[in-house]
Amino acid sequence: MQTIKHYLEHYGLTDLFTPTVIESMKIERRAGGSRLFSQGDEADTLYLLVEGKLKISMLTPEGKRLIIAFKTPFDMVGDVEYVQKCPFINTVEAVTDLVLLRIPHAVLETEMANNMAFLQFLLETITHKFVTKAQAMNFNLLYAVDVRVASYLLAMTPDKPMLDSPSLVDMADLIGTSYRHLNRVLQQFEQAGWIKRNNGKIDLLERESLLELAGHNIYE
């Protein structure tokens, strides 16, 4: 079992934080499929993603959820909320088992508020996230539904060939299409021999064919 020191050294973060901040860090583990937090929840913690894969989505004014991105290490979660002093603006869920380092906002405000290296680090990561969000919105408008479905299936199964008990209604909302259209695309994939639906599960039989359709995985 890895230590906080190991993760900080592995990602080159040891010199970024003061000893007091490092002492305040806690390791948190989340199981795949669990929700880290929901849009609108109170934000008082900055998370450092050091193992696993998570999914970030947002709720539109119409009440539909759309995928913003999938994230793998290293990444920060809750950095925008730390800067803006606002509730969480997105919903974050574990795709695989996660390991995160938790840092209380209160400690960061005391120790890092005037640390130029840390502020520059925040600026770079937040800027990247806003670019990613803009790209995600464009992808939902510009890419065909079958490409988005293929990308979603690939992104949700990084370490296994099967998607367990997916809600097709939720999946349709997340990729920005209707349940009926999604079901038609899945039927097409099944007829082509790329997937197999079995007792509410989706087995990915031809991952290479899905990768070819997705081109570059648009949700990564």
CSV table of C-alpha atoms in Angstrom, one decimal:
chain,number,residue,atom,x,y,z
A,1,MET,CA,0.0,0.0,0.0
A,2,GLN,CA,1.5,3.3,-1.2
A,3,THR,CA,2.1,6.3,1.1
A,4,ILE,CA,1.4,10.0,0.6
A,5,LYS,CA,5.1,10.5,0.3
A,6,HIS,CA,5.3,8.0,-2.5
A,7,TYR,CA,2.5,9.7,-4.5
A,8,LEU,CA,3.9,13.2,-4.1
A,9,GLU,CA,7.4,12.0,-5.2
A,10,HIS,CA,5.9,10.0,-8.1
A,11,TYR,CA,4.1,13.0,-9.5
A,12,GLY,CA,6.8,15.5,-8.7
A,13,LEU,CA,4.7,17.4,-6.1
A,14,THR,CA,6.8,17.2,-3.0
A,15,ASP,CA,8.3,20.7,-3.4
A,16,LEU,CA,4.9,22.2,-4.4
A,17,PHE,CA,3.4,22.0,-0.9
A,18,THR,CA,4.6,23.1,2.5
A,19,PRO,CA,5.3,20.5,5.2
A,20,THR,CA,2.2,21.6,7.0
A,21,VAL,CA,0.0,21.0,3.9
A,22,ILE,CA,1.6,17.6,3.4
A,23,GLU,CA,0.9,16.7,7.1
A,24,SER,CA,-2.8,17.6,6.6
A,25,MET,CA,-3.2,15.3,3.6
A,26,LYS,CA,-5.3,12.1,3.9
A,27,ILE,CA,-5.5,9.2,1.5
A,28,GLU,CA,-9.1,8.4,0.4
A,29,ARG,CA,-10.1,5.3,-1.5
A,30,ARG,CA,-13.4,5.1,-3.5
A,31,ALA,CA,-14.8,2.0,-5.2
A,32,GLY,CA,-15.6,2.0,-8.9
A,33,GLY,CA,-19.2,3.2,-9.5
A,34,SER,CA,-19.3,5.4,-6.4
A,35,ARG,CA,-20.0,9.1,-6.4
A,36,LEU,CA,-17.3,11.4,-5.0
A,37,PHE,CA,-19.6,14.4,-4.8
A,38,SER,CA,-22.6,15.9,-6.7
A,39,GLN,CA,-23.0,19.2,-8.4
A,40,GLY,CA,-24.1,21.8,-5.8
A,41,ASP,CA,-22.5,20.0,-2.8
A,42,GLU,CA,-20.5,22.1,-0.4
A,43,ALA,CA,-16.8,22.2,-1.4
A,44,ASP,CA,-14.3,22.3,1.4
A,45,THR,CA,-11.7,19.9,0.1
A,46,LEU,CA,-9.2,19.8,-2.8
A,47,TYR,CA,-8.6,16.3,-4.2
A,48,LEU,CA,-5.5,15.0,-5.9
A,49,LEU,CA,-6.3,12.0,-8.2
A,50,VAL,CA,-3.3,9.6,-8.0
A,51,GLU,CA,-4.9,6.3,-9.0
A,52,GLY,CA,-7.9,5.3,-11.1
A,53,LYS,CA,-10.3,6.9,-13.5
A,54,LEU,CA,-13.2,9.2,-12.8
A,55,LYS,CA,-16.1,10.7,-14.8
A,56,ILE,CA,-17.1,14.4,-14.6
A,57,SER,CA,-20.6,15.5,-15.7
A,58,MET,CA,-22.8,18.5,-15.3
A,59,LEU,CA,-26.5,19.1,-15.0
A,60,THR,CA,-27.9,21.3,-17.8
A,61,PRO,CA,-30.7,23.9,-17.1
A,62,GLU,CA,-33.1,21.4,-18.8
A,63,GLY,CA,-32.2,18.8,-16.1
A,64,LYS,CA,-30.1,16.5,-18.3
A,65,ARG,CA,-26.6,15.4,-17.4
A,66,LEU,CA,-23.8,15.8,-19.9
A,67,ILE,CA,-20.3,14.3,-19.8
A,68,ILE,CA,-17.5,16.9,-19.4
A,69,ALA,CA,-14.5,14.6,-19.3
A,70,PHE,CA,-13.0,11.4,-18.0
A,71,LYS,CA,-9.8,12.0,-15.9
A,72,THR,CA,-6.8,9.8,-15.0
A,73,PRO,CA,-3.8,10.6,-12.9
A,74,PHE,CA,-2.4,13.1,-12.3
A,75,ASP,CA,-5.3,15.5,-11.9
A,76,MET,CA,-6.8,17.9,-9.4
A,77,VAL,CA,-10.5,17.8,-8.5
A,78,GLY,CA,-12.1,20.8,-6.8
A,79,ASP,CA,-9.5,23.4,-7.8
A,80,VAL,CA,-12.0,25.7,-9.4
A,81,GLU,CA,-14.2,25.6,-6.4
A,82,TYR,CA,-11.2,26.3,-4.1
A,83,VAL,CA,-10.4,29.4,-6.1
A,84,GLN,CA,-14.0,30.6,-6.5
A,85,LYS,CA,-15.1,29.6,-2.9
A,86,CYS,CA,-18.2,28.0,-4.4
A,87,PRO,CA,-20.1,24.7,-4.2
A,88,PHE,CA,-18.9,21.9,-6.6
A,89,ILE,CA,-19.9,22.9,-10.1
A,90,ASN,CA,-19.9,19.3,-11.5
A,91,THR,CA,-20.7,15.8,-10.4
A,92,VAL,CA,-17.7,13.5,-10.1
A,93,GLU,CA,-18.0,9.6,-10.1
A,94,ALA,CA,-15.5,6.8,-9.9
A,95,VAL,CA,-15.3,4.7,-13.1
A,96,THR,CA,-12.7,2.4,-11.5
A,97,ASP,CA,-11.4,2.2,-8.0
A,98,LEU,CA,-9.8,5.5,-7.0
A,99,VAL,CA,-7.0,6.7,-4.7
A,100,LEU,CA,-7.1,10.4,-3.9
A,101,LEU,CA,-5.2,12.7,-1.6
A,102,ARG,CA,-7.5,15.0,0.3
A,103,ILE,CA,-6.4,18.5,1.3
A,104,PRO,CA,-8.7,20.8,3.4
A,105,HIS,CA,-9.3,24.2,1.9
A,106,ALA,CA,-8.6,25.8,5.3
A,107,VAL,CA,-5.0,24.6,5.3
A,108,LEU,CA,-4.4,25.7,1.7
A,109,GLU,CA,-5.8,29.1,2.5
A,110,THR,CA,-3.4,29.5,5.4
A,111,GLU,CA,-0.3,27.9,3.9
A,112,MET,CA,-0.6,28.4,0.1
A,113,ALA,CA,-2.6,31.6,-0.6
A,114,ASN,CA,0.6,33.6,-1.4
A,115,ASN,CA,2.7,30.7,-2.8
A,116,MET,CA,3.4,31.7,-6.4
A,117,ALA,CA,4.4,28.3,-7.6
A,118,PHE,CA,1.1,26.8,-6.3
A,119,LEU,CA,-0.9,29.6,-7.8
A,120,GLN,CA,0.7,29.1,-11.2
A,121,PHE,CA,0.0,25.4,-10.9
A,122,LEU,CA,-3.7,26.2,-10.2
A,123,LEU,CA,-3.8,28.6,-13.1
A,124,GLU,CA,-2.5,26.0,-15.6
A,125,THR,CA,-4.8,23.2,-14.5
A,126,ILE,CA,-7.9,25.4,-14.3
A,127,THR,CA,-7.2,26.9,-17.8
A,128,HIS,CA,-6.9,23.4,-19.2
A,129,LYS,CA,-10.2,22.4,-17.6
A,130,PHE,CA,-12.1,25.2,-19.2
A,131,VAL,CA,-10.6,24.3,-22.6
A,132,THR,CA,-11.7,20.7,-22.0
A,133,LYS,CA,-15.2,21.8,-21.1
A,134,ALA,CA,-15.5,23.8,-24.2
A,135,GLN,CA,-14.3,20.9,-26.3
A,136,ALA,CA,-16.8,18.6,-24.7
A,137,MET,CA,-19.6,20.8,-25.6
A,138,ASN,CA,-18.4,21.0,-29.2
A,139,PHE,CA,-18.1,17.2,-29.3
A,140,ASN,CA,-21.7,16.7,-28.2
A,141,LEU,CA,-22.7,19.1,-31.1
A,142,LEU,CA,-20.3,18.0,-33.8
A,143,TYR,CA,-19.9,14.2,-33.4
A,144,ALA,CA,-22.4,11.7,-34.6
A,145,VAL,CA,-24.2,9.7,-31.9
A,146,ASP,CA,-22.6,6.4,-32.8
A,147,VAL,CA,-19.1,7.9,-32.3
A,148,ARG,CA,-20.2,9.3,-28.9
A,149,VAL,CA,-21.6,5.9,-27.9
A,150,ALA,CA,-18.5,4.1,-28.9
A,151,SER,CA,-16.3,6.6,-27.0
A,152,TYR,CA,-18.5,6.3,-23.9
A,153,LEU,CA,-18.3,2.4,-23.9
A,154,LEU,CA,-14.6,2.6,-24.3
A,155,ALA,CA,-14.1,5.2,-21.6
A,156,MET,CA,-16.3,3.4,-19.1
A,157,THR,CA,-14.4,0.1,-19.5
A,158,PRO,CA,-10.7,0.9,-19.2
A,159,ASP,CA,-9.8,-2.3,-17.3
A,160,LYS,CA,-12.6,-4.7,-18.1
A,161,PRO,CA,-14.5,-5.9,-21.3
A,162,MET,CA,-17.9,-5.4,-19.8
A,163,LEU,CA,-20.1,-2.5,-18.7
A,164,ASP,CA,-22.1,-3.6,-15.7
A,165,SER,CA,-25.8,-2.8,-15.5
A,166,PRO,CA,-25.8,0.5,-17.3
A,167,SER,CA,-28.9,2.7,-17.2
A,168,LEU,CA,-29.6,3.5,-20.9
A,169,VAL,CA,-31.6,6.6,-19.9
A,170,ASP,CA,-28.6,7.9,-18.0
A,171,MET,CA,-26.3,7.0,-20.8
A,172,ALA,CA,-28.4,8.8,-23.3
A,173,ASP,CA,-28.5,11.9,-21.2
A,174,LEU,CA,-24.8,11.9,-20.6
A,175,ILE,CA,-23.9,11.7,-24.3
A,176,GLY,CA,-26.6,14.1,-25.3
A,177,THR,CA,-29.1,12.0,-27.2
A,178,SER,CA,-32.4,10.3,-26.8
A,179,TYR,CA,-33.0,6.9,-25.3
A,180,ARG,CA,-34.5,5.7,-28.6
A,181,HIS,CA,-31.6,6.8,-30.7
A,182,LEU,CA,-29.1,5.3,-28.2
A,183,ASN,CA,-31.0,2.0,-28.3
A,184,ARG,CA,-30.8,2.0,-32.1
A,185,VAL,CA,-27.1,2.5,-32.1
A,186,LEU,CA,-26.5,-0.3,-29.6
A,187,GLN,CA,-28.6,-2.6,-31.8
A,188,GLN,CA,-26.4,-1.7,-34.7
A,189,PHE,CA,-23.3,-2.4,-32.7
A,190,GLU,CA,-24.8,-5.7,-31.6
A,191,GLN,CA,-25.7,-6.7,-35.2
A,192,ALA,CA,-22.2,-5.9,-36.3
A,193,GLY,CA,-20.8,-8.2,-33.6
A,194,TRP,CA,-19.1,-5.4,-31.7
A,195,ILE,CA,-21.0,-5.8,-28.4
A,196,LYS,CA,-23.4,-8.2,-26.8
A,197,ARG,CA,-26.2,-7.2,-24.4
A,198,ASN,CA,-26.8,-9.8,-21.7
A,199,ASN,CA,-29.0,-9.5,-18.6
A,200,GLY,CA,-28.6,-5.7,-18.5
A,201,LYS,CA,-24.8,-5.8,-19.1
A,202,ILE,CA,-22.9,-4.8,-22.2
A,203,ASP,CA,-20.0,-7.0,-23.3
A,204,LEU,CA,-17.5,-5.3,-25.6
A,205,LEU,CA,-16.6,-8.1,-28.1
A,206,GLU,CA,-14.7,-6.0,-30.7
A,207,ARG,CA,-12.9,-3.2,-28.9
A,208,GLU,CA,-10.7,-2.5,-31.9
A,209,SER,CA,-13.8,-1.8,-34.1
A,210,LEU,CA,-15.2,0.6,-31.5
A,211,LEU,CA,-11.8,2.3,-31.3
A,212,GLU,CA,-11.7,2.7,-35.0
A,213,LEU,CA,-15.2,4.3,-35.0
A,214,ALA,CA,-14.3,6.6,-32.1
A,215,GLY,CA,-11.2,7.8,-33.8
A,216,HIS,CA,-9.6,9.4,-30.8
A,217,ASN,CA,-11.6,8.8,-27.7
A,218,ILE,CA,-13.5,12.0,-27.5
A,219,TYR,CA,-14.4,11.7,-23.8
A,220,GLU,CA,-10.7,11.2,-22.7
